[in-house]
Each structure stands twice: as structure tokens, then as C-alpha cells.
Amino acid sequence: MRRSVFYVSDGTGITAETLGHTLLTQFDQMTFCQHSLPFVVDEKKVDEAVKQINAAAKADGTRPLVFSTLVDDALRARLCTCNGAVFDFFETYTAALETELGVAALDVPGRSHGMGNVRTYSDRIDALHFAIQNDDGATTRNYPHADVILMGVSRAGKTPTCMYLALTYGIRAANYPLADGDFERGSLPMALEPFRQKLFGLTVDPERLQQIRSERRPNSHYASYEQCALELRAVEKLFRRERIPFLNITQRSVEEISAQLMQLAGLERRI
Amino acid sequence: MRRSVFYVSDGTGITAETLGHTLLTQFDQMTFCQHSLPFVVDEKKVDEAVKQINAAAKADGTRPLVFSTLVDDALRARLCTCNGAVFDFFETYTAALETELGVAALDVPGRSHGMGNVRTYSDRIDALHFAIQNDDGATTRNYPHADVILMGVSRAGKTPTCMYLALTYGIRAANYPLADGDFERGSLPMALEPFRQKLFGLTVDPERLQQIRSERRPNSHYASYEQCALELRAVEKLFRRERIPFLNITQRSVEEISAQLMQLAGLERRI
């Protein structure tokens, strides 16, 4: 079974997509053909959206699902003339929230992913530059300024987690790759010793690591099951011996790893 | 006026936070004190959440807003015993969607930010590594593999946009900083010439650039209004002369810049 889905927004479309994706994951017996229509800010744009939705309805023979976040009542009413099932997020909740809060909503579009203040913007960018500069053990001299230092073997998810922590939470995260030499030593790498309290480990099941590494270098020693299993056994032994908290990322997305890590490492968002 | 707000989720909390933030931006005459409670997956965790919500209700003297995404009916019912106004996104929309689609929802928690398949995961990570390797004009030899190459003066938003494009859309974005030498030449930097079709410019108002640069290096020549205005005039002249599409990022968040850029550059998401 196949359905067309449209995300219609007066802003980036992020909220409409988040809402729709989340709901649709509960219907995975269906196939959804998804279209994003951001920045629908005037009547002309709404009419174009209606035209696209109606064309899909005709082609599919069923009416499309339309997830929308249109703040403006008139634009929303215009969208609702389409031949689709419209779920508008503001329409659903605004009245209930106005009652609960005892004040009227502003009805100003495009606020949810707007710029914010300069300070928050700069903190986010600085955290991102920090993550880039301190990626993959490039240098350890900035570790005094890190909020957290991730450790793990190659392709255990360190880099994407650092970038996501920076963009989403404004956290300054460095990462340090562990390789054969580090396991043989029987102690923490010297450069990390003064920063024990900031260390956090990432690990992964060997089958999964083999898959991930094979996407990068198929049929290599690096991607072999044996090598993956060997490195992972050694790294988990090191985490346990040195009492470094760690998280297994198998079956977890970057979003989940980051949210779990914030909790487990006791970090507070900075933005 | 001050209200406590809780985001309760059986997963990362990203959906609950995104949806709640979006609604609350329409009520900015209020002050919200926000708390995220992710990974609420069993009765014990729900009871802890209820306890925290009730404590806030007592301290505030008004009931908190609770935005939740709990798939499990029993856990949701248990949460609803709290002394807060609970808005659950699954409860709101699931029945209507089931009717519209003619099938039952799965009711499996934590799916919306789950891992996805290995290929999508790898594409996302590869895009991120690409953005890091090709940040700030570090090298131009990978430009044949870029989906887009961002150009702009220092602190015009190139780096965060590249990282966000990689994480969110799986787009391979490089970035090239423009400085005095590039403006005087009167032609595109040689290294960029073969990749004209991939170029996209970012610009910003001089007042804003001055603010952003001042956060980094206060009272410097680099952050002075005159220097910012000079560079921006030159860069916009270059974009116009070379017919490079560009976007002014003033008042736009990284999310907005990225969504706009996807549209204007005609890019399709890869994940």
C-alpha cells in the first residue's frame, strides 16, 4: 500500500517533518512517498502546494496525507481546500494551549527555527569549530576546554556524535581514536590521564562494526570480523579497567547516542 | 508569567522537544522553565516523571505543560495521572491516521530516531567526514565529489551549514573561505573554476557580521564594522559578477539556511 505524504510549512519544514515522520514510523506496513514544501508564506505558494497535492491524489487514486505547520489562519484554510487529509499542528494545539496559559498566541510564522540571539548562535558555532579542530585525536592541547572527550575504535560513531552534540546542545566534544598501541600499553594514553573525568567510551557489536567498515573498505583486514572483534574486546576491557563509562551504539542513531550520552555523562545543554 | 514545561518521551525526546518548542514560540510573552525527560520506558520511569511534574506544580502554584510522545497506552495513562496539562502527540493523531490509512498503528516505541539501515547510516557519516575534510578550503582536490561548495567571508555561516547539510540531508558540502586576495583578482579563484555549477554563496549584513566576529575577537580590526562592510561589498560583487546564487543569512538559523539552500541550489536529500 502506497500513500503520498506532503509536509507543508511556512518555515523550514523541520517541525512538520518531525511530526509526520514520527507518526508514520508507526505504520511501516505502508510505503510513503514523501514531499517537503517549505517556506509556503503566501497565497500563491499555497495554491502551488494545493495543485501538487491534488495531482498526487489523482495519480494515486487516494487522498494524500498532509502534515502542515501554517500559523496564518487564512493560509491554512486555503490549504484545507486541497484533496488531502490535512493535519495542521497549530490548529490542533493552539486553542488548547491558549486556554491553558490564559493568553493569546502570537500567530507569527517561522519562529520555531529562527535565528535566536547572537550569543546562542556563537556558542553553537564555537562548539562546532571545537569539535572539528579536535576530531580524531588531531590535537590534545584543547582538552582543558572540552566538556567531554569521546574514545573508541575507528568507525564507532565518535565524529558524528561530536558534531551532533555541538549543533544540538552546544557541547564542546573532542574525540580520541583508540588503536592497537593503546591496548597493549595497559594504561590510559598519557595525554588523556589528566582528563579522566571527561572521558566517555563508545563501543559497538563486532557484526555491526564489520558492516560499517565494509561500506568504507570492503574485504579489507580493517573490516574483517576478526579484526573488529579483537579491537572491540580490547577497548571494552580498557573501559572497564579504567572505569570509563561507555555506551554500545549498535541499533542506535546519532540522535539516540547523543541523548543517552548527555544523560549518562551528566551533561547540561549549553544552548 | 512563568510555567514549567516537561518533555516526556520513550525515546530521545527530540520529537517532543521539537513539537513543544514550536508551539511555545507562539507564546513568547511567557517564560518557560523547560525539562527534558527522555527514555521513559517503564512504569518506574513514568512514576519518577510524575513525581517531578507534581513537585514543579506545587512549587509554581500552576500546573506544568507536559508534551509527551509515549507510544504505549498504559504508560501514557499513568503519565496522565500527574498534576500537569498533558499533550501527547501519539494520542492526538494516531486514531485519525488509523482511520485515514485503514490500518492499525504498530505501537512500537522509540522508532522515530532509531538507527535506520547501515547504508543510510554510512552515507550520513561519509557526508560528515567529507564536510570535515573539506572545511575552510583545507583542500580542493575532493571538489569533483562535492554536491555543493559554499563560499563566503569568515564567519558567514559556511561551516555549520556544511555540517548540518551532512547530518540532516546526507549532502557532501565543501566550503571555501574568501579573503582579500580573492576580491582583488577580478575572477574566480582558479581552483573553483571547474566547479562553477556547484558553487553557492553565503552573505550577511555587516552589522550582524560585526556582532558575530566580535564574539570571537572583540575590538579587533577583523571585527570592525568597516572591515566587515568592505569584505561583504566585495564578496557580493563577486557573486553577482560570476552569477553565483547566494543567500543572506542574517536572521536565519542554520536550519533555515540549509533548508533554503536545498531549495535554491536544487539539491535532493540523499538520506
XYZ file of C-alpha atoms in Angstrom:
542
model
C 0.000 0.000 0.000
C 1.386 3.355 -1.058
C 0.445 6.867 0.023
C 1.753 10.286 -0.904
C 2.671 12.483 2.032
C 3.241 16.249 1.948
C 4.937 18.400 4.571
C 3.755 21.975 4.193
C 5.302 24.715 6.308
C 5.708 28.481 6.424
C 9.248 27.870 7.708
C 11.921 25.213 7.195
C 9.509 22.299 7.361
C 11.516 20.712 10.186
C 8.616 20.633 12.641
C 6.129 19.284 10.084
C 8.616 16.603 9.005
C 9.439 15.638 12.584
C 5.763 15.277 13.434
C 4.913 13.348 10.286
C 7.970 11.052 10.349
C 7.356 10.171 13.979
C 3.728 9.279 13.361
C 4.441 7.369 10.146
C 7.057 5.124 11.800
C 4.047 3.506 13.480
C 2.663 2.486 10.079
C 5.564 0.695 8.446
C 3.325 -1.770 6.640
C 2.689 1.156 4.271
C 5.015 2.753 1.718
C 5.072 6.520 1.875
C 6.173 8.765 -0.940
C 7.202 11.948 0.879
C 7.471 15.535 -0.374
C 8.598 18.575 1.563
C 7.167 22.000 0.716
C 8.946 24.561 2.934
C 8.578 28.356 3.006
C 4.921 28.408 1.959
C 4.379 32.004 3.024
C 1.713 33.469 0.730
C -1.428 32.604 -1.236
C 0.487 31.893 -4.422
C 2.669 29.319 -2.668
C -0.349 27.718 -1.007
C -2.055 27.415 -4.385
C 1.033 25.704 -5.822
C 1.013 23.288 -2.880
C -2.695 22.536 -3.381
C -2.037 21.866 -7.049
C 0.751 19.385 -6.245
C -1.347 17.626 -3.602
C -4.308 17.319 -5.957
C -2.118 15.958 -8.740
C -0.802 13.264 -6.370
C -4.351 12.431 -5.241
C -5.352 11.923 -8.854
C -2.277 9.846 -9.717
C -2.530 7.682 -6.560
C -6.296 7.238 -6.547
C -6.281 8.004 -2.755
C -6.001 11.298 -0.963
C -2.503 12.177 0.313
C -1.647 12.850 3.950
C -0.730 16.486 4.529
C 1.170 17.457 7.684
C 1.279 21.203 7.973
C 2.521 23.903 10.312
C 0.920 27.079 8.997
C 0.489 29.765 11.611
C -1.700 32.023 9.447
C -5.400 31.077 9.650
C -6.234 32.274 6.133
C -3.383 30.350 4.500
C -4.309 27.249 6.463
C -7.965 27.488 5.392
C -6.792 27.800 1.790
C -4.595 24.706 2.140
C -7.541 22.760 3.573
C -9.388 23.114 0.257
C -6.976 20.525 -1.205
C -7.955 16.945 -1.861
C -5.835 15.593 1.013
C -6.212 14.723 4.706
C -4.723 17.795 6.376
C -3.281 17.543 9.888
C -2.272 21.027 10.950
C -0.181 21.137 14.046
C -1.061 24.680 15.139
C -4.737 24.177 14.506
C -4.653 21.073 16.719
C -2.980 22.574 19.741
C -3.108 26.365 19.725
C -6.598 26.752 21.178
C -5.939 24.245 23.982
C -2.678 25.982 24.868
C -4.311 29.414 24.840
C -6.887 28.140 27.303
C -4.273 26.508 29.494
C -1.965 29.532 29.533
C -4.693 32.155 29.615
C -3.032 34.244 26.884
C -3.438 34.563 23.116
C -0.945 33.042 20.667
C 1.145 35.468 18.614
C 0.368 33.939 15.229
C 3.763 34.943 13.863
C 5.085 32.438 11.297
C 8.529 30.906 11.029
C 9.588 31.435 14.621
C 10.460 27.908 15.629
C 13.710 27.571 13.731
C 14.586 31.231 13.605
C 17.978 32.635 14.413
C 17.866 33.161 18.163
C 20.258 35.625 19.756
C 23.844 36.250 18.677
C 25.261 34.708 21.816
C 23.462 31.375 21.385
C 24.400 31.355 17.701
C 28.050 31.975 18.519
C 28.107 29.337 21.261
C 26.764 26.783 18.817
C 29.299 27.690 16.124
C 32.174 27.739 18.612
C 31.205 24.267 19.826
C 31.179 23.059 16.234
C 34.600 24.547 15.463
C 35.869 22.939 18.649
C 34.585 19.537 17.521
C 36.215 19.927 14.094
C 39.568 21.074 15.498
C 39.635 18.241 17.997
C 38.344 15.482 15.764
C 40.141 12.155 15.578
C 42.823 12.990 18.141
C 44.176 15.760 15.880
C 45.430 17.553 18.971
C 45.029 17.110 22.710
C 46.027 20.592 23.785
C 42.448 21.902 23.871
C 41.239 19.159 26.212
C 41.166 21.537 29.193
C 38.301 23.322 27.391
C 36.371 20.176 26.405
C 33.057 19.263 28.033
C 33.546 15.630 27.072
C 36.180 13.521 25.280
C 34.865 10.532 23.352
C 37.020 7.419 22.956
C 36.557 4.415 20.730
C 37.877 2.407 17.788
C 37.651 3.636 14.203
C 34.024 3.999 12.970
C 32.452 3.564 16.381
C 30.449 6.774 15.924
C 32.734 9.313 17.597
C 32.803 12.004 14.915
C 29.066 12.233 14.143
C 28.273 12.216 17.856
C 30.681 15.102 18.493
C 29.171 17.152 15.656
C 25.631 16.419 16.756
C 26.416 17.331 20.385
C 27.822 20.654 19.186
C 24.963 21.547 16.827
C 22.147 20.441 19.100
C 23.374 21.061 22.620
C 26.320 23.471 22.180
C 28.555 20.889 23.903
C 32.312 21.019 23.240
C 33.211 17.438 22.429
C 36.656 16.187 21.405
C 37.330 12.674 20.232
C 40.293 10.348 20.563
C 40.663 7.227 18.412
C 41.998 4.095 20.117
C 44.228 1.737 18.157
C 46.448 -1.287 18.745
C 49.233 0.580 20.579
C 46.771 1.915 23.152
C 45.503 -1.550 24.059
C 48.935 -3.076 24.590
C 50.110 -0.375 26.954
C 47.864 -1.487 29.822
C 47.201 2.097 30.904
C 45.411 5.137 29.571
C 47.197 7.115 26.850
C 49.290 9.720 28.713
C 47.564 12.671 27.048
C 44.206 11.563 28.450
C 45.271 10.908 32.036
C 44.644 14.478 33.331
C 41.122 14.473 31.844
C 39.735 11.224 33.279
C 36.546 12.897 34.443
C 35.701 13.973 30.886
C 36.232 10.599 29.195
C 33.357 8.667 27.696
C 33.630 5.492 25.625
C 31.690 4.323 22.567
C 31.548 0.679 21.603
C 29.557 -1.394 19.119
C 28.863 -5.055 18.335
C 31.512 -6.623 16.061
C 28.939 -7.672 13.408
C 27.768 -4.100 13.122
C 31.285 -2.656 13.035
C 32.174 -5.118 10.294
C 29.179 -3.884 8.265
C 30.035 -0.228 8.800
C 33.732 -0.669 7.971
C 32.861 -2.799 4.928
C 30.875 0.101 3.468
C 34.110 2.054 3.576
C 36.770 -0.561 2.727
C 35.182 -3.799 1.538
C 37.154 -7.030 2.003
C 39.957 -5.322 3.929
C 41.735 -6.602 7.037
C 40.396 -3.428 8.708
C 36.816 -4.512 8.005
C 37.245 -8.210 8.824
C 35.154 -9.698 11.600
C 38.280 -10.916 13.425
C 39.929 -7.509 13.492
C 36.717 -5.775 14.580
C 36.127 -8.317 17.368
C 39.742 -8.084 18.539
C 39.701 -4.291 18.781
C 36.315 -4.216 20.485
C 37.297 -6.787 23.124
C 40.415 -4.766 23.895
C 38.609 -1.439 24.053
C 35.861 -2.690 26.358
C 38.499 -4.231 28.619
C 40.227 -0.846 28.758
C 36.957 0.997 29.527
C 36.174 -1.415 32.372
C 39.682 -1.413 33.827
C 39.893 2.390 33.781
C 36.265 2.807 34.897
C 35.324 4.922 31.899
C 31.543 4.991 31.358
C 30.603 3.726 27.903
C 27.691 3.133 25.586
C 27.084 0.486 22.935
C 25.901 2.259 19.780
C 24.579 -0.805 17.917
C 20.976 -0.123 16.889
C 21.257 3.489 17.957
C 21.088 6.544 15.724
C 23.359 9.546 16.244
C 20.398 11.320 17.870
C 19.913 8.492 20.350
C 23.607 8.114 21.162
C 23.817 11.840 21.867
C 20.692 11.965 24.032
C 21.845 8.919 26.042
C 25.327 10.324 26.421
C 24.008 13.643 27.746
C 22.168 11.694 30.450
C 24.901 9.184 31.302
C 27.699 11.765 31.378
C 25.555 14.211 33.355
C 25.973 16.973 30.764
C 23.664 20.002 30.622
C 22.794 21.618 27.297
C 24.614 24.945 26.752
C 22.193 26.384 24.201
C 4.424 34.795 33.814
C 6.373 31.616 34.336
C 5.444 28.000 33.573
C 7.288 24.731 33.956
C 7.357 22.575 30.828
C 8.259 18.877 30.663
C 9.157 16.860 27.572
C 8.484 13.189 28.269
C 9.472 10.573 25.714
C 10.121 6.836 25.411
C 12.970 7.716 23.018
C 15.412 10.599 22.643
C 12.870 13.302 23.353
C 13.731 15.019 20.069
C 10.196 14.844 18.699
C 8.555 16.024 21.917
C 11.047 18.898 22.199
C 10.757 19.957 18.562
C 6.971 20.000 18.668
C 6.760 21.654 22.087
C 9.324 24.360 21.219
C 7.421 25.145 18.036
C 4.167 25.662 19.916
C 5.792 27.685 22.694
C 7.424 30.124 20.245
C 3.876 31.421 19.737
C 3.665 32.379 23.415
C 6.782 34.434 23.992
C 5.120 36.735 26.463
C 5.584 33.816 28.903
C 8.762 32.492 30.495
C 9.094 28.729 30.269
C 11.299 26.641 32.504
C 11.923 23.533 30.399
C 12.933 19.997 31.427
C 13.603 17.030 29.178
C 12.855 13.502 30.416
C 13.997 11.072 27.687
C 13.959 7.250 27.679
C 10.879 6.917 29.903
C 10.317 3.270 29.008
C 8.723 1.621 32.044
C 6.372 2.242 34.970
C 9.189 3.148 37.327
C 10.422 5.874 34.980
C 6.891 7.185 34.469
C 6.411 7.389 38.226
C 9.642 9.374 38.566
C 8.407 11.734 35.835
C 5.049 12.173 37.581
C 6.845 12.953 40.841
C 8.972 15.656 39.166
C 5.963 17.184 37.418
C 3.944 17.264 40.636
C 6.825 18.855 42.537
C 7.020 21.613 39.908
C 3.235 22.108 40.062
C 3.464 22.592 43.804
C 6.464 24.937 43.612
C 4.959 27.036 40.774
C 1.391 27.121 42.025
C 0.185 26.308 38.463
C 0.150 23.042 36.603
C 3.071 22.469 34.207
C 2.691 21.807 30.491
C 3.685 18.256 29.581
C 4.472 17.420 25.950
C 4.823 13.695 25.556
C 5.435 11.078 22.883
C 4.640 7.814 24.634
C 3.565 5.064 22.268
C 2.444 2.646 24.994
C -1.159 3.280 26.079
C -0.645 2.052 29.660
C 2.414 4.239 30.261
C 0.609 7.211 28.755
C -2.421 6.668 31.009
C -0.077 6.500 34.002
C 1.597 9.780 32.976
C -1.819 11.436 32.669
C -2.403 10.968 36.418
C 0.128 13.760 37.009
C -0.882 17.253 38.034
C 0.012 18.752 34.636
C -1.677 19.519 31.306
C -0.562 16.569 29.162
C -0.410 16.904 25.363
C 0.523 13.539 23.868
C 1.270 13.575 20.147
C 0.509 9.930 19.504
C -2.763 10.135 21.392
C -3.777 13.187 19.366
C -3.115 11.865 15.904
C -2.913 8.060 15.907
C -6.651 7.327 15.794
C -7.241 9.801 12.946
C -4.342 8.343 10.975
C -5.546 4.788 11.530
C -8.940 5.785 10.133
C -7.408 7.572 7.177
C -4.986 4.750 6.321
C -7.333 1.912 7.164
C -4.652 0.016 9.128
C -3.700 -0.247 12.800
C -0.648 1.516 14.245
C 2.220 -0.686 15.429
C 2.552 0.834 18.889
C 6.296 0.138 18.987
C 8.190 2.782 20.971
C 11.366 4.647 20.089
C 11.177 4.150 16.334
C 11.352 7.721 15.139
C 15.036 8.320 15.836
C 16.183 4.725 15.567
C 19.233 3.659 13.651
C 17.870 3.065 10.155
C 19.790 0.789 7.793
C 23.561 0.508 7.549
C 23.676 2.139 4.154
C 21.841 5.282 5.237
C 23.969 5.432 8.377
C 27.163 5.146 6.338
C 26.034 7.733 3.799
C 25.384 10.180 6.593
C 28.755 9.564 8.235
C 30.601 9.753 4.910
C 28.935 13.087 4.172
C 30.036 14.335 7.584
C 33.638 13.198 7.101
C 33.575 14.866 3.696
C 32.451 18.149 5.261
C 35.189 17.972 7.903
C 37.955 17.124 5.421
C 36.871 19.900 3.099
C 36.190 22.568 5.674
C 37.619 26.056 5.305
C 39.314 25.410 1.965
C 41.643 22.834 3.571
C 41.909 21.117 0.208
C 40.190 21.465 -3.151
C 41.084 18.059 -4.582
C 37.824 16.428 -3.443
C 35.638 19.004 -5.184
C 34.759 16.570 -8.008
C 32.863 14.562 -5.360
C 31.115 17.521 -3.711
C 27.372 18.095 -4.074
C 27.827 21.775 -3.285
C 30.708 24.146 -2.482
C 29.865 27.045 -0.168
C 31.722 30.332 -0.494
C 31.773 33.325 1.787
C 33.833 35.514 4.109
C 34.981 34.339 7.533
C 32.055 33.669 9.944
C 29.355 33.887 7.289
C 27.935 30.511 8.359
C 29.750 28.157 5.969
C 30.974 25.535 8.434
C 27.776 24.970 10.427
C 25.744 24.854 7.234
C 28.052 22.180 5.758
C 27.817 20.054 8.912
C 24.054 20.430 9.112
C 23.619 19.538 5.424
C 25.658 16.375 6.000
C 23.886 15.267 9.181
C 20.364 16.082 8.048
C 20.354 15.514 4.308
C 23.485 13.388 3.661
C 24.743 16.135 1.328
C 28.501 16.379 0.654
C 29.277 20.037 1.161
C 32.720 21.620 0.963
C 33.438 25.202 1.880
C 35.883 27.765 0.598
C 36.684 30.966 2.515
C 37.043 34.152 0.503
C 39.578 36.766 1.598
C 41.167 39.974 0.337
C 43.297 38.346 -2.374
C 40.247 36.748 -3.960
C 38.441 40.055 -4.321
C 41.321 41.897 -5.964
C 41.848 39.281 -8.643
C 38.648 40.113 -10.530
C 38.000 36.451 -11.370
C 37.075 33.276 -9.540
C 39.875 31.535 -7.640
C 41.440 29.122 -10.147
C 40.665 26.033 -8.059
C 36.935 26.808 -8.186
C 36.631 27.492 -11.914
C 35.931 23.859 -12.971
C 33.161 23.573 -10.366
C 31.063 26.652 -11.184
C 27.838 24.647 -11.204
C 28.386 23.576 -7.595
C 29.133 26.999 -6.127
C 26.785 28.685 -3.699
C 27.458 31.896 -1.800
C 26.584 32.941 1.732
C 26.447 36.561 2.747
C 25.251 38.505 5.785
C 24.536 42.087 6.810
C 27.638 43.939 8.040
C 26.046 44.808 11.427
C 25.409 41.136 12.064
C 28.866 40.030 10.908
C 30.403 42.621 13.202
C 28.434 41.160 16.129
C 29.393 37.577 15.290
C 33.085 38.390 14.803
C 33.115 40.485 17.985
C 32.059 37.424 19.990
C 35.216 35.787 18.728
C 37.730 38.652 18.669
C 36.346 41.754 20.390
C 37.719 45.152 19.311
C 39.839 43.687 16.509
C 40.323 45.066 13.000
C 38.779 41.750 11.840
C 35.563 42.504 13.756
C 35.337 46.209 12.884
C 32.286 47.431 11.021
C 34.461 48.927 8.264
C 36.305 45.677 7.580
C 33.084 43.624 7.635
C 31.325 46.042 5.266
C 34.330 46.134 2.926
C 34.567 42.339 2.652
C 30.827 41.911 2.203
C 30.594 44.520 -0.566
C 33.429 42.774 -2.384
C 32.002 39.293 -1.961
C 28.522 40.252 -3.160
C 30.053 41.978 -6.154
C 31.932 38.757 -6.940
C 28.796 36.611 -6.566
C 26.864 38.895 -8.921
C 29.626 39.171 -11.499
C 30.214 35.428 -11.584
C 26.474 34.647 -11.368
C 26.826 32.521 -8.266
C 23.490 32.113 -6.467
C 23.679 33.355 -2.881
C 21.696 33.714 0.307
C 21.802 36.341 3.033
C 21.942 34.519 6.378
C 21.079 37.476 8.621
C 18.126 36.490 10.832
C 18.335 32.882 9.677
C 19.241 29.876 11.788
C 21.465 27.083 10.473
C 18.305 25.019 9.939
C 16.725 27.755 7.825
C 19.866 28.454 5.794
C 20.160 24.748 4.994
C 16.509 24.291 4.041
C 16.607 27.394 1.815
C 19.873 26.321 0.225
C 18.496 22.867 -0.615
C 15.666 24.590 -2.493
C 17.688 27.324 -4.199
C 20.517 25.004 -5.270
C 18.064 22.355 -6.432
C 19.601 19.685 -4.177
C 17.774 16.461 -3.282
C 18.249 14.822 0.108
C 20.451 11.694 -0.069
C 19.199 10.075 3.138
